[in-house]
Coordinates of C-alpha atoms in Angstrom, one line a residue:
Chain A
M630 CA 114.7 15.5 -9.1
Q631 CA 112.9 18.2 -7.2
E632 CA 110.0 15.8 -6.4
S633 CA 112.4 13.2 -5.2
A634 CA 114.2 15.6 -3.1
G635 CA 110.8 16.7 -1.6
E636 CA 109.8 13.2 -0.7
A637 CA 113.1 12.7 0.9
G638 CA 112.5 15.8 3.0
Q639 CA 109.1 14.7 4.0
A640 CA 110.2 11.3 5.0
G641 CA 112.9 12.8 7.1
A642 CA 110.4 15.0 8.9
W643 CA 108.3 12.0 9.7
R644 CA 111.4 10.2 10.9
T645 CA 112.1 13.2 13.1
I646 CA 108.7 13.4 14.5
V647 CA 108.5 9.5 15.3
S648 CA 112.0 9.5 16.6
T649 CA 111.0 12.7 18.9
I650 CA 107.8 10.7 20.1
L651 CA 109.8 7.5 20.7
S652 CA 112.5 9.4 22.8
Y653 CA 109.7 11.2 24.6
H654 CA 109.7 9.7 28.2
W655 CA 105.9 9.8 28.4
T656 CA 105.9 8.0 31.7
S657 CA 106.9 11.2 33.4
D658 CA 103.3 12.3 32.6
R659 CA 101.7 10.7 35.7
E660 CA 98.2 11.0 34.1
K661 CA 99.3 9.2 30.9
L662 CA 101.1 6.6 33.0
E663 CA 98.0 6.1 35.1
A664 CA 95.7 5.9 31.9
F665 CA 98.1 3.5 30.2
V666 CA 98.0 1.2 33.3
L667 CA 94.3 1.5 33.6
D668 CA 94.0 0.8 29.9
R669 CA 92.3 4.1 29.2
I670 CA 94.4 4.8 26.1
E671 CA 93.3 4.5 22.4
K672 CA 94.9 1.6 20.6
N673 CA 97.0 3.8 18.2
E674 CA 98.5 5.9 20.9
R675 CA 99.2 2.8 23.0
A676 CA 101.1 1.3 20.2
L677 CA 103.4 4.3 20.2
L678 CA 103.8 4.2 23.9
V679 CA 104.6 0.5 23.9
A680 CA 107.1 1.1 21.1
H681 CA 108.9 3.6 23.4
L682 CA 108.9 1.3 26.4
E683 CA 110.8 -1.3 24.2
K684 CA 113.6 1.1 24.1
C685 CA 113.4 2.8 27.5
E686 CA 114.1 0.7 30.4
E687 CA 113.5 3.5 32.9
C688 CA 109.9 4.0 31.5
K689 CA 109.4 0.3 31.6
R690 CA 110.4 0.4 35.3
R691 CA 108.0 3.2 36.0
V692 CA 105.1 1.4 34.2
Q693 CA 106.0 -1.8 36.2
E694 CA 105.9 0.3 39.4
E695 CA 102.6 1.8 38.4
R696 CA 101.2 -1.7 37.7
E697 CA 102.3 -2.9 41.1
L698 CA 100.8 0.0 42.8
L699 CA 97.5 -0.8 41.0
A700 CA 97.8 -4.6 41.7
G701 CA 98.5 -3.7 45.5
I702 CA 95.5 -1.4 45.8
R703 CA 93.2 -4.0 44.0
R704 CA 94.5 -6.8 46.1
F705 CA 93.7 -4.6 49.3
G706 CA 90.3 -4.0 47.7
R707 CA 89.7 -7.6 47.2
V708 CA 90.8 -8.6 50.6
E709 CA 88.6 -6.0 52.2
M710 CA 85.7 -7.0 50.2
K711 CA 86.2 -10.6 51.1
R712 CA 86.4 -9.6 54.8
R713 CA 83.2 -7.7 54.5
L714 CA 81.6 -10.5 52.6
K715 CA 82.8 -13.0 55.2
L716 CA 81.4 -11.0 58.1
R717 CA 78.1 -10.4 56.2
A718 CA 77.9 -14.2 55.4
R719 CA 78.4 -15.0 59.0
R720 CA 75.9 -12.5 60.1
D721 CA 73.2 -13.5 57.5
Q722 CA 74.0 -17.1 58.2
G723 CA 73.1 -16.5 61.8
R724 CA 69.9 -14.9 60.7
R725 CA 69.2 -17.7 58.4
F726 CA 69.8 -20.1 61.1
E727 CA 67.5 -18.2 63.4
W728 CA 64.8 -18.4 60.7
T729 CA 65.4 -22.1 60.3
H730 CA 65.5 -22.4 64.1
A731 CA 62.3 -20.4 64.3
A732 CA 60.7 -22.7 61.7
S733 CA 61.8 -25.7 63.6
L734 CA 60.5 -24.2 66.8
A735 CA 57.2 -23.4 65.0
A736 CA 56.9 -27.0 63.8
A737 CA 57.6 -28.3 67.1
I738 CA 54.9 -26.1 68.7
V739 CA 52.5 -27.1 66.0
I740 CA 53.3 -30.8 66.7
M741 CA 53.0 -30.2 70.5
L742 CA 49.7 -28.4 70.0
G743 CA 48.5 -31.3 67.8
A744 CA 49.5 -33.8 70.4
A745 CA 47.8 -31.6 73.2
L746 CA 44.6 -31.4 71.1
A747 CA 44.7 -35.2 70.4
I748 CA 45.0 -35.8 74.1
R749 CA 42.3 -33.4 74.8
W750 CA 40.2 -35.1 72.2
F751 CA 40.8 -38.5 73.6
I752 CA 40.1 -37.1 77.2
N753 CA 36.9 -35.6 75.9
V754 CA 35.9 -38.9 74.4
E755 CA 36.5 -40.5 77.8
Q756 CA 34.7 -37.7 79.5
S757 CA 31.7 -37.9 77.2
T758 CA 31.5 -41.6 77.9
K759 CA 31.6 -40.8 81.6
T760 CA 29.1 -38.0 81.3
R761 CA 26.7 -40.4 79.5
E762 CA 27.4 -42.9 82.3
I763 CA 26.7 -40.4 85.0
I764 CA 23.6 -39.2 83.3
I765 CA 22.3 -42.6 82.7
S766 CA 23.1 -43.7 86.2
E767 CA 20.4 -41.5 87.4
N768 CA 18.0 -43.8 85.6
K769 CA 15.9 -45.7 88.2
E770 CA 17.3 -49.0 86.6
S771 CA 20.6 -48.3 87.9
K772 CA 21.6 -49.2 91.4
P773 CA 23.4 -46.8 93.4
G774 CA 27.2 -46.9 93.0
E775 CA 26.9 -48.8 89.8
R776 CA 27.7 -47.2 86.6
A777 CA 25.3 -48.1 83.7
L778 CA 25.1 -47.3 80.1
W779 CA 22.0 -47.7 77.9
I780 CA 22.7 -48.9 74.4
I781 CA 20.5 -50.0 71.7
G782 CA 21.0 -53.3 69.8
R783 CA 19.8 -54.4 66.4
I784 CA 18.2 -57.9 66.0
V785 CA 19.6 -59.9 63.1
E786 CA 17.8 -63.0 62.0
I787 CA 19.8 -66.2 61.7
K788 CA 18.8 -69.6 60.5
E789 CA 21.9 -71.7 60.9
K790 CA 25.6 -71.4 61.2
P791 CA 27.4 -72.2 58.1
V792 CA 29.5 -74.9 59.8
R793 CA 26.2 -76.7 60.5
A794 CA 24.9 -76.3 57.1
G795 CA 28.2 -77.5 55.7
A796 CA 28.3 -80.5 58.1
S797 CA 24.8 -81.4 57.1
L798 CA 25.7 -81.0 53.5
A799 CA 28.7 -83.1 53.8
D800 CA 26.8 -85.7 55.6
Q801 CA 24.2 -85.7 52.8
G802 CA 26.5 -85.2 50.0
T803 CA 29.0 -87.9 51.0
R804 CA 26.2 -90.4 51.5
L805 CA 24.8 -89.6 48.2
L806 CA 27.8 -89.5 46.2
A807 CA 30.3 -91.9 47.9
G808 CA 28.3 -93.8 50.4
K809 CA 29.2 -93.7 54.0
I810 CA 32.3 -91.8 55.1
E811 CA 33.4 -92.3 58.6
K812 CA 31.9 -89.9 61.0
Q813 CA 35.2 -88.2 61.5
S814 CA 35.9 -87.8 57.9
A815 CA 32.4 -86.5 57.3
K816 CA 33.1 -83.9 59.9
A817 CA 36.3 -82.8 58.4
A818 CA 34.5 -82.8 55.1
G819 CA 31.7 -80.7 56.6
E820 CA 34.1 -78.1 58.0
T821 CA 35.9 -77.9 54.7
L822 CA 32.7 -77.3 53.0
A823 CA 31.5 -74.9 55.7
Q824 CA 34.3 -72.6 54.7
E825 CA 32.8 -72.5 51.1
V826 CA 29.2 -73.0 51.6
T827 CA 26.8 -70.4 52.7
S828 CA 23.6 -72.3 52.3
A829 CA 22.4 -75.7 51.2
Q830 CA 19.3 -77.3 50.4
T831 CA 18.5 -81.0 50.0
A832 CA 15.5 -82.9 48.9
G833 CA 14.2 -86.4 48.7
P834 CA 15.1 -89.1 46.1
G835 CA 15.3 -87.7 42.5
E836 CA 15.5 -84.2 43.7
E837 CA 18.5 -81.8 43.7
L838 CA 20.7 -80.7 46.5
R839 CA 21.3 -77.0 46.2
V840 CA 24.3 -75.2 47.5
A841 CA 25.1 -71.5 47.7
A842 CA 28.7 -70.7 47.8
Q843 CA 30.4 -67.7 49.1
R844 CA 32.5 -67.0 46.0
P845 CA 32.5 -67.9 42.4
A846 CA 35.7 -69.9 43.2
S847 CA 33.8 -71.9 45.8
R848 CA 31.1 -72.6 43.3
D849 CA 33.7 -73.8 40.9
T850 CA 35.2 -76.0 43.6
I851 CA 31.8 -77.6 44.5
G852 CA 30.8 -77.7 40.8
S853 CA 34.1 -79.4 40.0
M854 CA 33.5 -81.9 42.7
A855 CA 30.3 -82.9 41.2
Y856 CA 31.5 -82.8 37.7
E857 CA 34.4 -85.0 38.4
A858 CA 32.1 -87.4 40.1
G859 CA 29.8 -87.4 36.9
R860 CA 32.9 -88.1 34.7
T861 CA 33.4 -91.6 36.3
D862 CA 32.5 -94.4 34.0
N863 CA 29.5 -95.8 35.8
L864 CA 28.1 -92.5 37.1
K865 CA 25.7 -90.8 34.9
A866 CA 26.2 -87.1 35.4
G867 CA 24.8 -84.0 33.9
V868 CA 25.7 -80.2 34.2
R869 CA 22.9 -78.0 33.9
S870 CA 23.5 -75.0 32.0
Q871 CA 22.8 -71.9 33.9
K872 CA 24.7 -68.9 34.8
G873 CA 27.6 -70.0 37.0
G874 CA 31.1 -69.5 38.4
K875 CA 34.4 -68.8 36.7
N876 CA 35.2 -72.2 35.5
Y877 CA 31.6 -73.2 35.0
P878 CA 30.2 -70.1 33.4
Q879 CA 27.2 -71.8 32.4
S880 CA 26.9 -74.4 35.1
N881 CA 26.2 -73.2 38.7
S882 CA 23.5 -75.9 38.8
I883 CA 25.2 -79.2 38.4
S884 CA 23.3 -82.5 38.4
V885 CA 25.0 -85.8 39.2
L886 CA 23.3 -88.9 38.4
G887 CA 24.6 -92.2 39.2
P888 CA 24.2 -95.6 40.8
E889 CA 27.9 -96.2 41.3
A890 CA 28.9 -95.0 44.7
R891 CA 32.4 -96.7 44.5
E892 CA 33.4 -94.5 41.5
S893 CA 32.0 -91.4 42.9
R894 CA 33.8 -92.0 46.1
R895 CA 37.1 -91.4 44.4
A896 CA 36.1 -88.0 43.2
V897 CA 34.5 -87.0 46.4
S898 CA 37.6 -88.0 48.4
R899 CA 39.9 -86.1 46.1
H900 CA 37.8 -83.0 46.3
L901 CA 36.9 -83.2 50.1
G902 CA 40.4 -83.6 50.9
V903 CA 40.1 -87.2 52.5
S904 CA 41.8 -90.2 51.5
E905 CA 40.1 -92.9 49.6
S906 CA 40.7 -95.3 52.4
E907 CA 38.7 -93.0 54.6
A908 CA 35.7 -93.6 52.5
I909 CA 34.0 -96.9 53.3
D910 CA 33.5 -99.1 50.3
T911 CA 29.8 -99.3 49.9
S912 CA 29.8 -101.7 47.2
E913 CA 26.7 -103.3 48.8
K914 CA 24.9 -100.1 47.9
K915 CA 25.4 -100.3 44.2
S916 CA 23.4 -97.2 43.3
L917 CA 22.8 -93.9 44.6
P918 CA 19.2 -92.5 44.5
A919 CA 19.5 -88.9 43.7
P920 CA 20.5 -86.6 41.1
I921 CA 22.3 -83.8 43.0
A922 CA 22.7 -80.3 42.0
Y923 CA 24.5 -77.4 43.3
D924 CA 23.7 -73.8 42.6
R925 CA 24.0 -70.5 44.1
S926 CA 20.4 -70.0 44.9
G927 CA 18.2 -70.9 47.8
Y928 CA 18.9 -71.1 51.4
Q929 CA 17.9 -74.0 53.5
V930 CA 19.5 -76.1 55.9
A931 CA 19.7 -79.7 55.0
D932 CA 16.5 -81.3 55.9
S933 CA 17.4 -84.3 58.1
S934 CA 14.1 -86.0 57.5
K935 CA 14.6 -85.8 53.7
A936 CA 18.1 -86.8 54.0
K937 CA 17.0 -89.8 55.8
R938 CA 14.7 -90.7 53.0
N939 CA 17.5 -90.2 50.6
T940 CA 19.5 -92.8 52.4
E941 CA 16.7 -95.2 52.9
S942 CA 15.6 -95.0 49.2
A943 CA 19.1 -95.6 48.0
E944 CA 17.9 -97.8 45.2
L945 CA 17.1 -95.9 42.0
E946 CA 16.1 -98.2 39.1
K947 CA 18.1 -97.5 36.1
S948 CA 15.0 -97.3 34.0
E949 CA 14.1 -94.3 36.0
I950 CA 17.1 -92.5 34.6
P951 CA 16.2 -90.7 31.4
A952 CA 17.7 -92.1 28.3
A953 CA 19.4 -88.7 27.6
S954 CA 21.3 -88.8 30.8
Q955 CA 22.4 -92.5 30.1
E956 CA 23.7 -91.5 26.7
A957 CA 25.4 -88.5 28.1
A958 CA 27.2 -90.7 30.7
K959 CA 28.3 -93.1 27.9
A960 CA 29.6 -90.3 25.8
R961 CA 31.3 -88.8 28.9
R962 CA 29.9 -85.5 28.5
P963 CA 27.8 -83.3 30.6
L964 CA 24.2 -83.1 30.3
M965 CA 22.7 -80.2 28.7
A966 CA 20.0 -78.1 30.2
E967 CA 17.2 -79.7 28.3
E968 CA 18.5 -83.2 29.2
I969 CA 18.2 -82.6 32.9
P970 CA 15.7 -84.9 34.4
T971 CA 13.5 -82.3 36.0
S972 CA 10.9 -85.0 36.4
H973 CA 13.1 -86.5 39.2
G974 CA 11.5 -84.3 41.7
E975 CA 10.3 -80.9 42.7
Y976 CA 12.7 -78.4 43.9
A977 CA 12.3 -77.6 47.5
A978 CA 10.8 -74.1 47.9
R979 CA 13.3 -71.4 47.8
R980 CA 13.6 -69.5 50.8
E981 CA 14.8 -66.0 51.2
A982 CA 18.6 -65.8 51.4
K983 CA 19.8 -64.7 54.8
P984 CA 23.2 -63.1 55.5
A985 CA 25.7 -65.3 56.9
P986 CA 26.2 -64.6 60.7
R987 CA 29.2 -62.6 61.6
K988 CA 32.0 -64.0 63.5
G989 CA 34.5 -62.3 65.8
R990 CA 36.6 -62.4 69.0
Q991 CA 34.8 -64.3 71.8
V992 CA 34.1 -62.2 74.7
K993 CA 34.1 -64.1 78.0
N994 CA 33.9 -61.7 81.0
I995 CA 30.4 -60.5 80.2
V996 CA 27.2 -61.8 81.6
V997 CA 24.1 -61.7 79.3
R998 CA 20.7 -61.4 81.0
R999 CA 17.2 -61.1 79.7
G1000 CA 15.5 -58.3 81.3
N1001 CA 11.7 -58.0 82.0
M1002 CA 10.0 -55.9 79.5
N1003 CA 7.8 -54.7 82.4
D1004 CA 10.9 -53.3 84.1
L1005 CA 11.8 -51.2 81.0
P1006 CA 10.8 -47.5 81.6
E1007 CA 8.0 -46.4 79.2
S1008 CA 10.0 -43.6 77.9
M1009 CA 12.6 -46.2 76.7
R1010 CA 10.3 -48.4 74.8
T1011 CA 10.2 -48.1 70.9
K1012 CA 8.0 -49.2 68.2
D1013 CA 10.7 -50.7 66.3
V1014 CA 10.8 -54.2 67.4
S1015 CA 14.2 -55.0 66.1
A1016 CA 15.6 -52.3 68.4
V1017 CA 16.6 -53.8 71.6
Q1018 CA 17.0 -51.5 74.5
T1019 CA 20.0 -52.9 76.6
R1020 CA 21.6 -51.8 79.8
L1021 CA 25.4 -52.4 80.1
E1022 CA 26.6 -52.2 83.7
K1023 CA 29.9 -52.4 85.4
T1024 CA 29.2 -54.2 88.5
S1025 CA 31.3 -55.9 91.2
E1026 CA 30.4 -59.0 89.3
G1027 CA 31.9 -57.7 86.2
M1028 CA 30.2 -56.5 83.0
V1029 CA 26.5 -57.3 82.8
L1030 CA 24.4 -56.7 79.7
T1031 CA 20.7 -56.8 80.2
F1032 CA 18.6 -56.8 77.2
Y1033 CA 14.9 -56.1 76.9
S1034 CA 13.1 -57.7 73.8
N1035 CA 9.9 -59.7 73.4
L1036 CA 11.4 -61.3 70.2
I1037 CA 14.1 -63.2 72.0
K1038 CA 12.8 -65.9 74.2
D1039 CA 16.2 -67.3 75.1
S1040 CA 17.4 -66.2 78.5
V1041 CA 21.0 -67.3 77.9
A1042 CA 23.3 -66.2 75.0
T1043 CA 25.4 -68.8 73.2
T1044 CA 28.2 -66.5 72.4
V1045 CA 29.2 -62.9 72.7
E1046 CA 31.8 -61.8 70.1
A1047 CA 33.5 -58.5 69.5
I1048 CA 33.5 -58.0 65.7
A1049 CA 35.2 -54.3 65.9
P1050 CA 36.6 -52.1 68.4
D1051 CA 33.0 -50.6 68.9
S1052 CA 30.9 -53.5 68.1
I1053 CA 29.7 -56.6 69.8
I1054 CA 27.3 -59.4 68.6
V1055 CA 25.4 -61.5 71.2
T1056 CA 24.3 -64.8 69.4
F1057 CA 21.2 -66.7 70.6
R1058 CA 19.8 -69.8 69.3
N1059 CA 18.2 -68.3 66.1
K1060 CA 18.9 -64.6 66.6
Q1061 CA 21.7 -62.2 67.0
I1062 CA 21.8 -58.8 68.6
E1063 CA 24.3 -56.4 67.2
Y1064 CA 25.5 -53.6 69.3
R1065 CA 27.6 -50.4 68.9
I1066 CA 29.1 -49.4 72.1
P1067 CA 31.7 -46.8 73.0
E1068 CA 35.0 -47.5 71.5
G1069 CA 37.5 -48.6 74.1
L1070 CA 34.8 -50.4 76.0
V1071 CA 35.1 -53.5 74.1
G1072 CA 38.6 -53.9 75.0
K1073 CA 37.7 -54.0 78.7
M1074 CA 35.3 -56.9 78.2
Chain B
M1062 CA 78.9 -5.6 28.0
R1063 CA 75.8 -7.5 27.0
T1064 CA 73.0 -7.2 29.5
P1065 CA 70.7 -10.2 29.9
L1066 CA 67.5 -9.9 28.1
L1067 CA 65.6 -11.9 30.7
F1068 CA 64.6 -9.0 32.8
L1069 CA 62.9 -11.1 35.2
N1070 CA 65.7 -13.5 35.5
E1071 CA 67.2 -13.7 39.0
D1072 CA 70.6 -13.3 37.5
S1073 CA 69.6 -10.1 35.9
K1074 CA 68.4 -8.6 39.3
V1075 CA 71.6 -9.6 41.0
L1076 CA 73.7 -8.0 38.1
D1077 CA 71.8 -4.8 38.4
A1078 CA 72.3 -4.7 42.2
L1079 CA 75.9 -5.3 41.7
R1080 CA 76.2 -2.5 39.1
N1081 CA 74.8 -0.3 41.7
G1082 CA 77.5 -1.2 44.1
N1083 CA 75.0 -3.2 46.3
E1084 CA 77.0 -5.8 48.2
D1085 CA 73.7 -7.5 49.5
A1086 CA 73.6 -9.3 46.1
L1087 CA 77.0 -10.8 46.8
A1088 CA 75.8 -12.2 50.1
E1089 CA 72.7 -13.6 48.4
L1090 CA 75.0 -15.2 45.8
F1091 CA 77.2 -16.6 48.4
F1092 CA 74.4 -18.5 50.0
R1093 CA 72.9 -19.6 46.7
N1094 CA 76.1 -21.1 45.6
R1095 CA 77.7 -22.3 48.8
S1096 CA 76.6 -25.9 48.7
A1097 CA 77.8 -26.4 45.1
I1098 CA 81.2 -25.0 45.8
T1099 CA 81.6 -26.7 49.0
A1100 CA 80.9 -30.1 47.1
L1101 CA 83.6 -29.1 44.6
V1102 CA 86.1 -28.3 47.1
A1103 CA 85.3 -31.3 49.3
R1104 CA 85.8 -33.5 46.3
N1105 CA 89.2 -32.0 45.9
R1106 CA 91.0 -32.3 49.2
G1107 CA 89.3 -29.2 50.7
D1108 CA 87.0 -28.4 53.7
E1109 CA 84.1 -26.1 54.2
D1110 CA 86.2 -23.3 55.3
D1111 CA 88.3 -23.6 52.1
A1112 CA 85.1 -23.6 50.1
E1113 CA 83.7 -20.6 51.8
D1114 CA 87.0 -18.7 51.1
V1115 CA 87.2 -19.8 47.6
L1116 CA 83.6 -18.8 46.9
Q1117 CA 84.1 -15.3 48.5
E1118 CA 87.2 -14.9 46.2
A1119 CA 85.1 -15.9 43.0
L1120 CA 82.4 -13.4 44.2
V1121 CA 84.9 -10.6 44.4
V1122 CA 86.1 -11.4 40.8
L1123 CA 82.5 -11.2 39.8
W1124 CA 82.2 -7.9 41.4
E1125 CA 85.3 -6.6 39.8
R1126 CA 84.2 -7.8 36.3
V1127 CA 80.8 -6.2 36.7
R1128 CA 82.0 -3.0 38.1
D1129 CA 84.6 -2.5 35.5
G1130 CA 82.3 -3.4 32.7
S1131 CA 84.1 -6.4 31.5
F1132 CA 81.5 -9.1 32.6
E1133 CA 79.7 -10.7 29.8
Y1134 CA 76.6 -12.7 30.6
R1135 CA 77.3 -15.9 28.7
A1136 CA 76.1 -18.3 31.3
K1137 CA 74.2 -18.4 34.5
L1138 CA 76.0 -16.5 37.3
S1139 CA 76.1 -20.0 39.2
T1140 CA 78.0 -21.4 36.3
F1141 CA 80.3 -18.5 36.2
L1142 CA 81.1 -18.7 39.9
Y1143 CA 81.6 -22.3 39.7
A1144 CA 84.2 -21.9 37.1
I1145 CA 86.0 -19.3 38.8
A1146 CA 85.9 -20.9 42.1
K1147 CA 87.2 -24.1 40.6
N1148 CA 90.2 -22.2 39.1
I1149 CA 90.8 -20.5 42.3
W1150 CA 90.8 -23.6 44.3
F1151 CA 92.9 -25.6 41.8
R1152 CA 95.5 -22.8 41.6
R1153 CA 95.9 -23.0 45.4
L1154 CA 96.3 -26.6 45.3
A1155 CA 98.9 -26.3 42.7
R1156 CA 100.6 -23.7 44.9
Q1157 CA 100.5 -26.0 47.8
R1158 CA 101.7 -29.0 46.0
R1159 CA 103.8 -27.8 43.2
E1160 CA 105.2 -31.3 42.8
V1161 CA 102.0 -33.0 42.8
A1162 CA 100.1 -33.5 39.7
M1163 CA 96.9 -31.6 39.3
P1164 CA 93.5 -33.4 39.9
D1165 CA 91.8 -34.8 36.8
E1166 CA 89.1 -32.2 37.1
Y1167 CA 91.5 -29.5 36.4
D1168 CA 91.1 -28.4 32.7
A1169 CA 92.4 -24.8 32.8
P1170 CA 89.0 -23.4 32.0
D1171 CA 88.2 -20.0 30.7
G1172 CA 88.0 -18.5 34.1
E1173 CA 91.7 -18.7 34.5
A1174 CA 91.9 -15.4 32.4
L1175 CA 89.8 -13.6 34.7
L1176 CA 91.9 -14.2 37.8
P1177 CA 94.6 -11.8 38.8
S1178 CA 98.1 -12.7 37.7
E1179 CA 99.8 -15.1 40.1
E1180 CA 103.2 -13.6 39.4
M1181 CA 101.8 -10.1 40.3
E1182 CA 100.0 -11.3 43.5
E1183 CA 103.1 -12.7 44.8
N1184 CA 105.2 -9.7 44.0
E1185 CA 106.9 -8.2 47.0
R1186 CA 105.9 -4.6 46.2
V1187 CA 102.3 -5.5 45.7
L1188 CA 102.2 -6.9 49.1
A1189 CA 103.9 -3.8 50.4
V1190 CA 101.2 -1.7 48.6
Q1191 CA 98.5 -3.8 50.2
Q1192 CA 100.0 -3.3 53.6
S1193 CA 100.4 0.3 53.0
M1194 CA 96.8 0.6 52.2
E1195 CA 96.0 -0.7 55.6
R1196 CA 98.1 2.1 57.1
I1197 CA 96.9 4.9 55.0
G1198 CA 94.0 6.7 56.6
H1199 CA 90.6 7.9 55.5
P1200 CA 89.7 9.2 53.0
C1201 CA 92.8 8.2 51.0
R1202 CA 92.0 4.5 51.3
E1203 CA 88.4 4.9 50.1
L1204 CA 89.5 7.5 47.3
L1205 CA 92.3 5.1 45.9
L1206 CA 90.0 2.2 46.1
L1207 CA 87.2 3.9 44.3
F1208 CA 89.6 5.2 41.7
Y1209 CA 92.0 2.1 41.0
W1210 CA 89.8 -0.7 42.1
E1211 CA 86.2 0.3 41.2
E1212 CA 87.4 2.5 38.6
N1213 CA 84.9 5.2 39.5
S1214 CA 85.2 8.6 37.6
M1215 CA 86.4 11.6 39.5
D1216 CA 82.9 13.1 39.4
E1217 CA 81.6 9.8 41.2
I1218 CA 84.3 9.9 43.7
A1219 CA 83.7 13.6 44.5
K1220 CA 80.0 12.8 45.1
K1221 CA 80.7 9.7 47.1
L1222 CA 83.4 11.3 49.3
G1223 CA 81.9 14.6 49.5
F1224 CA 84.6 16.8 47.6
A1225 CA 83.5 20.1 46.2
N1226 CA 84.2 18.8 42.6
A1227 CA 86.0 16.3 40.5
E1228 CA 89.1 18.7 40.3
T1229 CA 89.3 18.7 44.1
A1230 CA 88.9 14.8 44.1
K1231 CA 91.8 14.6 41.5
A1232 CA 94.1 16.8 43.6
K1233 CA 93.2 14.8 46.7
K1234 CA 93.9 11.5 44.9
Y1235 CA 97.4 12.8 43.7
Q1236 CA 98.2 13.7 47.4
C1237 CA 97.0 10.2 48.4
K1238 CA 98.9 8.3 45.9
K1239 CA 102.0 10.2 46.8
A1240 CA 101.3 9.3 50.5
L1241 CA 100.9 5.7 49.6
E1242 CA 104.1 5.5 47.6
K1243 CA 105.9 6.9 50.5
L1244 CA 104.5 4.3 52.8
V1245 CA 105.5 1.6 50.2
R1246 CA 109.0 2.7 50.1
Q1247 CA 109.0 2.7 53.9
A1248 CA 107.7 -0.7 53.9
L1249 CA 110.2 -1.9 51.4
G1250 CA 113.1 0.0 53.3
E1251 CA 113.8 2.1 50.3
Q1252 CA 115.1 5.7 50.6
S1253 CA 112.6 8.4 49.6

């Protein structure tokens, strides 16, 4: 009983304490109120304070007022900070803009400087040219008031223009393969071939015609022309196995044997781009005399005298054609290397391959003259015979190019061509002189 | 508060600066995040001025969180600012057009909880306190801001404002608060 009375007393005391705490208007304590609002009170104590608030409307009002005060001060703080930040951003933005502006300005200055330097460079180039002209104009060769420029050209040997080689080849080839083709067609065929052929070589009856083409594809074209011709029924053909082009990897020397011009005409007309009707039926000439070969080696312009012989000796006895070739023709297969009738003739001696002459824009307003070597000052003569001292003058007559060379006998150039902004080529009958002259001058020619 | 372990991280440097009360860091964050926030606001019926205002407000929220120690580095600062700015802007849109449905992009993100209570912000007494803060003179304004907004200790306030000690600062704060309450009552037309 005593224990239960004691427990009841203890419980009552706790109730009194709690009741006292709950009834305590803690909001009267400004520091406690402040700490409560700022959340600086421990959890347990906070729970008690909250419990009191539930019963005390006045305390609740005070807490609310304190919270509003805090919210107002913080709101002011935020607005103030935003204002400062805005001002700061505007100020810094201005600075950043200035930096950007400065960078743009610097870039513009660099560009302007670059442009100025470039202009200066061009002016210098122009001035240097003028300087050279002034110095050179002191040369005795120059007449007073005329501006002269001494330049050195290089002689380039040429044998024949490709168009001429192609035309000759076409002339020879069409007669050998297809009989006579009208002159106009032959010319067209020649021009077609001229685009493909860099060199050609013909021989007499029983000999091979050799062709060097610019590209493997060209060799294929020419090779296929001969091969197609060889496939015809009455034409005995053989493809000589050697290193060759793309489609004829083993066959850049192609021999075509055959007596039947009529059949080969079809193939030739197809491959030369002329219609069959343009090819004259040469049925009266039943056979062709020559085995014809195309390969990439050798360089010789078609020999007209030999070509003439080819035409004149058009008859080739069948018995002269080796049996292997005849069998190959019957089997419609190309001749193998060992079957090629090498006894049909000697190959013409190979000559050193020469570069194809270069082509460019025709320069018309220039006069080319051959100067007397005796007039060339001793100091300007060189031991290099391929070097051609040349004087380029701007006269009242226009541009005059006077060259001094013992190697060139021609007095008149056939063509003057601009092949690059700073290069011209003067072509004579069998030689060319290549010049590098100050850039910009070519455009004035 | 967890401090980022990436000490070389740019965000870490910025946060350190903010903790030290360096407002330059806020300006830097403003320029770094302006284009992203401008794009966000522009996509949602706002203009460049709105975007700048929203970003400045988001930066202030960041400042408050860092200063009161409640900021937790869970994502890049740019991500945090984007989330806050998004909420601020959509809350404004909602306020402007109560009857209009919120844009699809609005998804009540986490940043919502970090923003000041809208109800409290619109409270008349709160606005009166804000106005009164403009009227109250130096050093009360600074002292109250340092204590209630930046939650500096009395020692810190005493040092910053040049009081003899924390007790002096505390006494001054009491006076200032009384003065502010008086101004608020005047603003609200209440009798003192």
